[in-house]
Amino acid sequence: MAQRLFGTNGVRGIINEDMTSDLALQMGKAIGTVMGGTVAIATDTRLSADMIKMAVSAGIMSVGVSVVDLGILPTPAIQYYVKTHDNVTGGVMITASHNPPQFNGIKCISADGTEASRVEEENIEERYSKEIPCVAWNQVGDMCRMSGAGEEYVDAIVSKVDSESIRKAGLTACLDCANGAAYETAPLLLKKLGVRTITINCNPQGEFPGHPSEPTEENLRDLLSLTKATGSAIGIAHDGDADRCVFITGDGEFVSGDKSLALISKYVLSKKKGLVVTPVSSSSLVEEVVKESGGTINYTAVGSPVVARKMIETGAVFGGEENGGLIFPEQQYCRDGGMTVAKMLECIVAEGPLKDQIAKLPVYYTVKRKIECPNDAKKHVLEYIAEASAGAKIDNTDGTKIIFDDGWILARPSGTEPAFRIYSESKDEKVAEERADKYEKLVREYLNQ
Ligand code: MG
């Protein structure tokens, strides 16, 4: 079997160390051979975006496949483009999402706009590992630049929500794009929805100087205080490639991804009953709210492609992850940051201020820990934890989830980083902390021995 290159979210690495133009060129040749036809390509705002894009594109064209360059776009915008343009056989997004600026990555998109399946990725890995023949000079692919894909994406979102009511509400929002891929589409979307918008970190700067591009409470201090100080209805923050989105209440309170997932689940289920799909790492808050709202919850392994595919299989009404990556079947089967913004605005207009809606949600305490762990030790750490938890009620959907009467703990290796993750949840904050401490200690114990 060929070497595994793709992680949970594409191939990622540090520029000119493990993510090089040589790798990108060979990846391009492999991708072109597998996808054929015409491949769309887009990037986020990283300094290395053009270097990797050019190398991947050169590889694609050298095997006789054409490239449509869409410029800088959120990941869901290129996915929407691939889905809705029949002449396009697949897509490549150059991004490392929320990773620090020294990283970049290559993510493949299937012809239907979904993230490439593991089988498709294995196909590409298989080609990558071999010498790939180039075509004759007169069969080389060409490249055309296309503008307007961002606006097509925005217009599609506007058409799929109650934009009339949102416009009438005359809302004000604060927006933070982490100087990433949504710097143009996110303000445009809010403008088309009639929302007065105050922006910060909406400049496409390759070194992300605003703040690190993972939308955590820590990194969003400026947005928190700005939202409160301006009396805005909501604060909105995207990650680097804007497939995800988190919110701030008008009081400047950070709303975790679990809470927005629960809230939008409730809103979606109030219109249409059905299945909500989410990974085992999501808070029980989501399950409780889904059941209360007359829906059914379906758990999967962690990773948005798995959630999306399960949603297609089951005809689910909604789905998403605890990190703010929500999937709306009426738009497309992938995490969609722009759609999340529009739906949340619709939800506020229909159901009342965000802070009031959050206050009504059941309270769970979730403690998340990330422990550095070499990739080759991950499997052994997992075995060590499973042994230490023998006799307990265990769910093996992904990693090891140990279920207690008053909560659960999930221990799983990260799919994107050399790290191990511990999630601990309980209705009692102290219990959640204590259990997280205990399992973090177990991981460290193994790594130190
Ligand atoms: Mg992302």
PDB file of C-alpha atoms in Angstrom, residues 205-433:
ATOM      1  CA  GLN A 205      -2.657  39.227   4.904  1.00  0.00           C
ATOM      2  CA  GLY A 206      -0.615  36.098   4.379  1.00  0.00           C
ATOM      3  CA  GLU A 207       0.922  36.111   7.839  1.00  0.00           C
ATOM      4  CA  PHE A 208      -2.375  36.355   9.739  1.00  0.00           C
ATOM      5  CA  PRO A 209      -1.097  39.219  11.950  1.00  0.00           C
ATOM      6  CA  GLY A 210      -4.513  39.881  13.560  1.00  0.00           C
ATOM      7  CA  HIS A 211      -4.569  36.813  15.791  1.00  0.00           C
ATOM      8  CA  PRO A 212      -4.033  33.059  15.374  1.00  0.00           C
ATOM      9  CA  SER A 213      -6.654  31.759  12.957  1.00  0.00           C
ATOM     10  CA  GLU A 214      -8.346  29.197  15.223  1.00  0.00           C
ATOM     11  CA  PRO A 215     -11.572  30.875  16.415  1.00  0.00           C
ATOM     12  CA  THR A 216     -11.244  30.266  20.174  1.00  0.00           C
ATOM     13  CA  GLU A 217     -12.358  32.560  22.989  1.00  0.00           C
ATOM     14  CA  GLU A 218      -8.673  33.341  23.703  1.00  0.00           C
ATOM     15  CA  ASN A 219      -8.006  34.462  20.123  1.00  0.00           C
ATOM     16  CA  LEU A 220     -11.191  36.506  19.818  1.00  0.00           C
ATOM     17  CA  ARG A 221     -10.745  38.960  22.707  1.00  0.00           C
ATOM     18  CA  ASP A 222     -10.937  42.007  20.395  1.00  0.00           C
ATOM     19  CA  LEU A 223     -14.125  40.748  18.766  1.00  0.00           C
ATOM     20  CA  LEU A 224     -15.696  40.014  22.165  1.00  0.00           C
ATOM     21  CA  SER A 225     -15.154  43.550  23.425  1.00  0.00           C
ATOM     22  CA  LEU A 226     -16.001  45.158  20.077  1.00  0.00           C
ATOM     23  CA  THR A 227     -19.336  43.315  19.871  1.00  0.00           C
ATOM     24  CA  LYS A 228     -20.269  44.440  23.369  1.00  0.00           C
ATOM     25  CA  ALA A 229     -19.003  48.023  22.977  1.00  0.00           C
ATOM     26  CA  THR A 230     -20.879  48.610  19.713  1.00  0.00           C
ATOM     27  CA  GLY A 231     -24.152  47.156  21.004  1.00  0.00           C
ATOM     28  CA  SER A 232     -24.206  44.718  18.082  1.00  0.00           C
ATOM     29  CA  ALA A 233     -26.730  41.906  17.864  1.00  0.00           C
ATOM     30  CA  ILE A 234     -23.995  39.379  17.217  1.00  0.00           C
ATOM     31  CA  GLY A 235     -20.264  38.843  16.753  1.00  0.00           C
ATOM     32  CA  ILE A 236     -19.152  36.483  13.983  1.00  0.00           C
ATOM     33  CA  ALA A 237     -15.750  34.813  13.617  1.00  0.00           C
ATOM     34  CA  HIS A 238     -14.503  32.517  10.852  1.00  0.00           C
ATOM     35  CA  ASP A 239     -11.469  30.251  10.902  1.00  0.00           C
ATOM     36  CA  GLY A 240      -8.742  30.649   8.250  1.00  0.00           C
ATOM     37  CA  ASP A 241     -10.656  29.022   5.371  1.00  0.00           C
ATOM     38  CA  ALA A 242     -14.169  29.893   6.621  1.00  0.00           C
ATOM     39  CA  ASP A 243     -15.714  26.455   6.572  1.00  0.00           C
ATOM     40  CA  ARG A 244     -16.321  27.093  10.260  1.00  0.00           C
ATOM     41  CA  CYS A 245     -17.842  29.902  12.231  1.00  0.00           C
ATOM     42  CA  VAL A 246     -18.422  30.783  15.889  1.00  0.00           C
ATOM     43  CA  PHE A 247     -20.541  33.509  17.466  1.00  0.00           C
ATOM     44  CA  ILE A 248     -20.453  36.125  20.226  1.00  0.00           C
ATOM     45  CA  THR A 249     -23.608  37.327  22.005  1.00  0.00           C
ATOM     46  CA  GLY A 250     -24.492  41.015  22.184  1.00  0.00           C
ATOM     47  CA  ASP A 251     -23.103  40.937  25.751  1.00  0.00           C
ATOM     48  CA  GLY A 252     -19.694  39.868  24.487  1.00  0.00           C
ATOM     49  CA  GLU A 253     -20.070  36.256  25.589  1.00  0.00           C
ATOM     50  CA  PHE A 254     -18.328  33.581  23.532  1.00  0.00           C
ATOM     51  CA  VAL A 255     -20.716  30.894  22.225  1.00  0.00           C
ATOM     52  CA  SER A 256     -18.996  27.531  21.808  1.00  0.00           C
ATOM     53  CA  GLY A 257     -19.557  25.443  18.675  1.00  0.00           C
ATOM     54  CA  ASP A 258     -21.585  22.895  20.682  1.00  0.00           C
ATOM     55  CA  LYS A 259     -24.058  25.587  21.661  1.00  0.00           C
ATOM     56  CA  SER A 260     -24.528  26.971  18.164  1.00  0.00           C
ATOM     57  CA  LEU A 261     -24.880  23.396  16.874  1.00  0.00           C
ATOM     58  CA  ALA A 262     -27.591  22.752  19.496  1.00  0.00           C
ATOM     59  CA  LEU A 263     -29.344  26.039  18.811  1.00  0.00           C
ATOM     60  CA  ILE A 264     -29.474  25.643  15.044  1.00  0.00           C
ATOM     61  CA  SER A 265     -30.495  21.967  15.440  1.00  0.00           C
ATOM     62  CA  LYS A 266     -33.452  23.159  17.489  1.00  0.00           C
ATOM     63  CA  TYR A 267     -34.336  25.800  14.910  1.00  0.00           C
ATOM     64  CA  VAL A 268     -34.031  23.401  11.954  1.00  0.00           C
ATOM     65  CA  LEU A 269     -36.106  20.740  13.771  1.00  0.00           C
ATOM     66  CA  SER A 270     -38.837  23.287  14.526  1.00  0.00           C
ATOM     67  CA  LYS A 271     -39.423  23.444  10.747  1.00  0.00           C
ATOM     68  CA  LYS A 272     -38.712  19.831   9.793  1.00  0.00           C
ATOM     69  CA  LYS A 273     -38.330  16.739  11.990  1.00  0.00           C
ATOM     70  CA  GLY A 274     -35.613  14.216  11.240  1.00  0.00           C
ATOM     71  CA  LEU A 275     -32.092  13.059  11.910  1.00  0.00           C
ATOM     72  CA  VAL A 276     -29.197  15.228  13.157  1.00  0.00           C
ATOM     73  CA  VAL A 277     -25.707  13.786  12.580  1.00  0.00           C
ATOM     74  CA  THR A 278     -22.712  14.686  14.753  1.00  0.00           C
ATOM     75  CA  PRO A 279     -19.420  13.075  15.852  1.00  0.00           C
ATOM     76  CA  VAL A 280     -18.999  11.314  19.216  1.00  0.00           C
ATOM     77  CA  SER A 281     -16.965  14.320  20.433  1.00  0.00           C
ATOM     78  CA  SER A 282     -20.005  16.620  20.495  1.00  0.00           C
ATOM     79  CA  SER A 283     -21.566  17.665  23.783  1.00  0.00           C
ATOM     80  CA  SER A 284     -24.575  15.722  25.119  1.00  0.00           C
ATOM     81  CA  LEU A 285     -26.187  19.145  25.029  1.00  0.00           C
ATOM     82  CA  VAL A 286     -26.789  18.558  21.313  1.00  0.00           C
ATOM     83  CA  GLU A 287     -28.405  15.156  21.945  1.00  0.00           C
ATOM     84  CA  GLU A 288     -30.625  16.544  24.708  1.00  0.00           C
ATOM     85  CA  VAL A 289     -31.801  19.480  22.575  1.00  0.00           C
ATOM     86  CA  VAL A 290     -32.343  17.299  19.493  1.00  0.00           C
ATOM     87  CA  LYS A 291     -34.489  14.830  21.471  1.00  0.00           C
ATOM     88  CA  GLU A 292     -36.469  17.637  23.143  1.00  0.00           C
ATOM     89  CA  SER A 293     -37.144  19.080  19.694  1.00  0.00           C
ATOM     90  CA  GLY A 294     -38.532  15.807  18.379  1.00  0.00           C
ATOM     91  CA  GLY A 295     -35.461  14.802  16.386  1.00  0.00           C
ATOM     92  CA  THR A 296     -33.101  11.827  16.473  1.00  0.00           C
ATOM     93  CA  ILE A 297     -29.343  11.977  16.972  1.00  0.00           C
ATOM     94  CA  ASN A 298     -26.879   9.857  14.994  1.00  0.00           C
ATOM     95  CA  TYR A 299     -23.219   9.674  16.093  1.00  0.00           C
ATOM     96  CA  THR A 300     -20.230   9.173  13.796  1.00  0.00           C
ATOM     97  CA  ALA A 301     -16.443   9.163  14.011  1.00  0.00           C
ATOM     98  CA  VAL A 302     -14.753  12.574  14.138  1.00  0.00           C
ATOM     99  CA  GLY A 303     -14.154  14.313  10.786  1.00  0.00           C
ATOM    100  CA  SER A 304     -16.503  16.360   8.653  1.00  0.00           C
ATOM    101  CA  PRO A 305     -16.389  14.084   5.549  1.00  0.00           C
ATOM    102  CA  VAL A 306     -17.707  11.228   7.711  1.00  0.00           C
ATOM    103  CA  VAL A 307     -20.531  13.425   9.025  1.00  0.00           C
ATOM    104  CA  ALA A 308     -21.392  14.656   5.520  1.00  0.00           C
ATOM    105  CA  ARG A 309     -21.477  11.130   4.061  1.00  0.00           C
ATOM    106  CA  LYS A 310     -23.630   9.844   6.910  1.00  0.00           C
ATOM    107  CA  MET A 311     -26.026  12.743   6.271  1.00  0.00           C
ATOM    108  CA  ILE A 312     -26.310  11.811   2.585  1.00  0.00           C
ATOM    109  CA  GLU A 313     -26.859   8.125   3.464  1.00  0.00           C
ATOM    110  CA  THR A 314     -29.554   8.810   6.055  1.00  0.00           C
ATOM    111  CA  GLY A 315     -31.245  11.848   4.501  1.00  0.00           C
ATOM    112  CA  ALA A 316     -30.531  13.827   7.698  1.00  0.00           C
ATOM    113  CA  VAL A 317     -32.043  17.313   8.104  1.00  0.00           C
ATOM    114  CA  PHE A 318     -28.927  18.800   9.667  1.00  0.00           C
ATOM    115  CA  GLY A 319     -25.476  17.940  11.001  1.00  0.00           C
ATOM    116  CA  GLY A 320     -22.207  19.332  12.224  1.00  0.00           C
ATOM    117  CA  GLU A 321     -19.229  19.344  14.515  1.00  0.00           C
ATOM    118  CA  GLU A 322     -18.557  20.808  17.957  1.00  0.00           C
ATOM    119  CA  ASN A 323     -15.938  23.156  16.483  1.00  0.00           C
ATOM    120  CA  GLY A 324     -18.442  25.341  14.619  1.00  0.00           C
ATOM    121  CA  GLY A 325     -18.469  23.378  11.342  1.00  0.00           C
ATOM    122  CA  LEU A 326     -22.143  23.032  10.421  1.00  0.00           C
ATOM    123  CA  ILE A 327     -23.617  21.255   7.390  1.00  0.00           C
ATOM    124  CA  PHE A 328     -26.868  22.321   5.713  1.00  0.00           C
ATOM    125  CA  PRO A 329     -28.198  19.756   3.204  1.00  0.00           C
ATOM    126  CA  GLU A 330     -30.250  22.369   1.326  1.00  0.00           C
ATOM    127  CA  GLN A 331     -26.992  24.150   0.383  1.00  0.00           C
ATOM    128  CA  GLN A 332     -24.372  21.405   0.147  1.00  0.00           C
ATOM    129  CA  TYR A 333     -22.930  18.421   2.020  1.00  0.00           C
ATOM    130  CA  CYS A 334     -19.923  20.099   3.587  1.00  0.00           C
ATOM    131  CA  ARG A 335     -19.158  22.452   6.454  1.00  0.00           C
ATOM    132  CA  ASP A 336     -20.280  25.873   5.377  1.00  0.00           C
ATOM    133  CA  GLY A 337     -19.276  28.955   7.385  1.00  0.00           C
ATOM    134  CA  GLY A 338     -21.250  31.431   5.264  1.00  0.00           C
ATOM    135  CA  MET A 339     -24.425  29.364   5.428  1.00  0.00           C
ATOM    136  CA  THR A 340     -23.959  29.073   9.211  1.00  0.00           C
ATOM    137  CA  VAL A 341     -23.862  32.881   9.529  1.00  0.00           C
ATOM    138  CA  ALA A 342     -27.015  33.367   7.452  1.00  0.00           C
ATOM    139  CA  LYS A 343     -28.922  30.615   9.286  1.00  0.00           C
ATOM    140  CA  MET A 344     -27.941  31.993  12.695  1.00  0.00           C
ATOM    141  CA  LEU A 345     -29.158  35.459  11.665  1.00  0.00           C
ATOM    142  CA  GLU A 346     -32.460  33.939  10.530  1.00  0.00           C
ATOM    143  CA  CYS A 347     -32.687  32.087  13.855  1.00  0.00           C
ATOM    144  CA  ILE A 348     -32.106  35.296  15.874  1.00  0.00           C
ATOM    145  CA  VAL A 349     -34.699  37.219  13.884  1.00  0.00           C
ATOM    146  CA  ALA A 350     -37.262  34.420  14.349  1.00  0.00           C
ATOM    147  CA  GLU A 351     -36.528  33.301  17.924  1.00  0.00           C
ATOM    148  CA  GLY A 352     -35.065  36.335  19.711  1.00  0.00           C
ATOM    149  CA  PRO A 353     -31.632  37.584  20.872  1.00  0.00           C
ATOM    150  CA  LEU A 354     -28.760  35.095  20.883  1.00  0.00           C
ATOM    151  CA  LYS A 355     -28.009  35.585  24.592  1.00  0.00           C
ATOM    152  CA  ASP A 356     -31.614  34.745  25.577  1.00  0.00           C
ATOM    153  CA  GLN A 357     -31.595  31.637  23.419  1.00  0.00           C
ATOM    154  CA  ILE A 358     -28.258  30.499  24.887  1.00  0.00           C
ATOM    155  CA  ALA A 359     -29.552  31.064  28.439  1.00  0.00           C
ATOM    156  CA  LYS A 360     -32.378  28.581  27.794  1.00  0.00           C
ATOM    157  CA  LEU A 361     -30.038  25.726  26.790  1.00  0.00           C
ATOM    158  CA  PRO A 362     -29.294  22.932  29.293  1.00  0.00           C
ATOM    159  CA  VAL A 363     -25.873  23.359  30.924  1.00  0.00           C
ATOM    160  CA  TYR A 364     -23.049  20.875  30.386  1.00  0.00           C
ATOM    161  CA  TYR A 365     -19.384  21.416  31.166  1.00  0.00           C
ATOM    162  CA  THR A 366     -16.962  20.217  28.538  1.00  0.00           C
ATOM    163  CA  VAL A 367     -13.247  20.298  29.216  1.00  0.00           C
ATOM    164  CA  LYS A 368     -10.939  19.840  26.218  1.00  0.00           C
ATOM    165  CA  ARG A 369      -7.258  19.032  26.517  1.00  0.00           C
ATOM    166  CA  LYS A 370      -4.620  18.706  23.828  1.00  0.00           C
ATOM    167  CA  ILE A 371      -1.434  16.852  24.675  1.00  0.00           C
ATOM    168  CA  GLU A 372       1.551  16.756  22.323  1.00  0.00           C
ATOM    169  CA  CYS A 373       2.064  13.183  21.194  1.00  0.00           C
ATOM    170  CA  PRO A 374       4.288  11.827  18.395  1.00  0.00           C
ATOM    171  CA  ASN A 375       2.253  10.240  15.569  1.00  0.00           C
ATOM    172  CA  ASP A 376       3.864   6.821  16.031  1.00  0.00           C
ATOM    173  CA  ALA A 377       2.930   6.737  19.740  1.00  0.00           C
ATOM    174  CA  LYS A 378      -0.780   7.500  19.196  1.00  0.00           C
ATOM    175  CA  LYS A 379      -1.883   3.892  18.778  1.00  0.00           C
ATOM    176  CA  HIS A 380      -0.054   2.747  21.890  1.00  0.00           C
ATOM    177  CA  VAL A 381      -1.460   5.589  24.004  1.00  0.00           C
ATOM    178  CA  LEU A 382      -4.946   4.556  22.938  1.00  0.00           C
ATOM    179  CA  GLU A 383      -4.283   0.923  23.904  1.00  0.00           C
ATOM    180  CA  TYR A 384      -2.883   2.059  27.250  1.00  0.00           C
ATOM    181  CA  ILE A 385      -6.038   4.068  27.972  1.00  0.00           C
ATOM    182  CA  ALA A 386      -8.333   1.224  26.897  1.00  0.00           C
ATOM    183  CA  GLU A 387      -6.463  -1.133  29.267  1.00  0.00           C
ATOM    184  CA  ALA A 388      -6.709   1.338  32.134  1.00  0.00           C
ATOM    185  CA  SER A 389     -10.476   1.623  31.540  1.00  0.00           C
ATOM    186  CA  ALA A 390     -11.216  -2.104  31.343  1.00  0.00           C
ATOM    187  CA  GLY A 391     -14.668  -2.958  32.721  1.00  0.00           C
ATOM    188  CA  ALA A 392     -16.167   0.470  31.967  1.00  0.00           C
ATOM    189  CA  LYS A 393     -18.919   1.132  29.415  1.00  0.00           C
ATOM    190  CA  ILE A 394     -17.007   1.952  26.240  1.00  0.00           C
ATOM    191  CA  ASP A 395     -17.986   3.267  22.800  1.00  0.00           C
ATOM    192  CA  ASN A 396     -15.342   2.625  20.129  1.00  0.00           C
ATOM    193  CA  THR A 397     -16.855   4.672  17.286  1.00  0.00           C
ATOM    194  CA  ASP A 398     -13.722   6.846  17.358  1.00  0.00           C
ATOM    195  CA  GLY A 399     -10.904   6.594  19.883  1.00  0.00           C
ATOM    196  CA  THR A 400     -12.129   5.459  23.287  1.00  0.00           C
ATOM    197  CA  LYS A 401     -15.285   7.014  24.716  1.00  0.00           C
ATOM    198  CA  ILE A 402     -15.935   5.980  28.292  1.00  0.00           C
ATOM    199  CA  ILE A 403     -19.496   6.531  29.378  1.00  0.00           C
ATOM    200  CA  PHE A 404     -20.367   7.287  33.014  1.00  0.00           C
ATOM    201  CA  ASP A 405     -23.775   7.850  34.582  1.00  0.00           C
ATOM    202  CA  ASP A 406     -23.160  11.593  34.767  1.00  0.00           C
ATOM    203  CA  GLY A 407     -21.104  12.216  31.638  1.00  0.00           C
ATOM    204  CA  TRP A 408     -18.341  10.816  29.478  1.00  0.00           C
ATOM    205  CA  ILE A 409     -14.712  11.071  28.533  1.00  0.00           C
ATOM    206  CA  LEU A 410     -13.330  10.718  25.013  1.00  0.00           C
ATOM    207  CA  ALA A 411      -9.661  10.029  24.341  1.00  0.00           C
ATOM    208  CA  ARG A 412      -8.599  10.120  20.707  1.00  0.00           C
ATOM    209  CA  PRO A 413      -5.522  10.824  18.607  1.00  0.00           C
ATOM    210  CA  SER A 414      -5.720  14.023  16.524  1.00  0.00           C
ATOM    211  CA  GLY A 415      -6.095  13.385  12.796  1.00  0.00           C
ATOM    212  CA  THR A 416      -4.315  16.618  11.793  1.00  0.00           C
ATOM    213  CA  GLU A 417      -1.566  17.168  14.386  1.00  0.00           C
ATOM    214  CA  PRO A 418       0.967  15.189  16.445  1.00  0.00           C
ATOM    215  CA  ALA A 419      -1.340  15.439  19.428  1.00  0.00           C
ATOM    216  CA  PHE A 420      -3.746  13.468  21.571  1.00  0.00           C
ATOM    217  CA  ARG A 421      -7.103  14.932  22.543  1.00  0.00           C
ATOM    218  CA  ILE A 422      -9.082  14.443  25.724  1.00  0.00           C
ATOM    219  CA  TYR A 423     -12.694  15.593  25.950  1.00  0.00           C
ATOM    220  CA  SER A 424     -14.414  15.367  29.317  1.00  0.00           C
ATOM    221  CA  GLU A 425     -18.038  16.207  29.918  1.00  0.00           C
ATOM    222  CA  SER A 426     -20.350  16.316  32.896  1.00  0.00           C
ATOM    223  CA  LYS A 427     -23.186  18.402  34.280  1.00  0.00           C
ATOM    224  CA  ASP A 428     -20.825  18.992  37.217  1.00  0.00           C
ATOM    225  CA  GLU A 429     -17.898  21.253  36.305  1.00  0.00           C
ATOM    226  CA  LYS A 430     -15.615  19.827  38.996  1.00  0.00           C
ATOM    227  CA  VAL A 431     -16.209  16.248  37.874  1.00  0.00           C
ATOM    228  CA  ALA A 432     -15.447  17.181  34.246  1.00  0.00           C
ATOM    229  CA  GLU A 433     -12.148  18.824  35.288  1.00  0.00           C
TER     230      GLU A 433
END
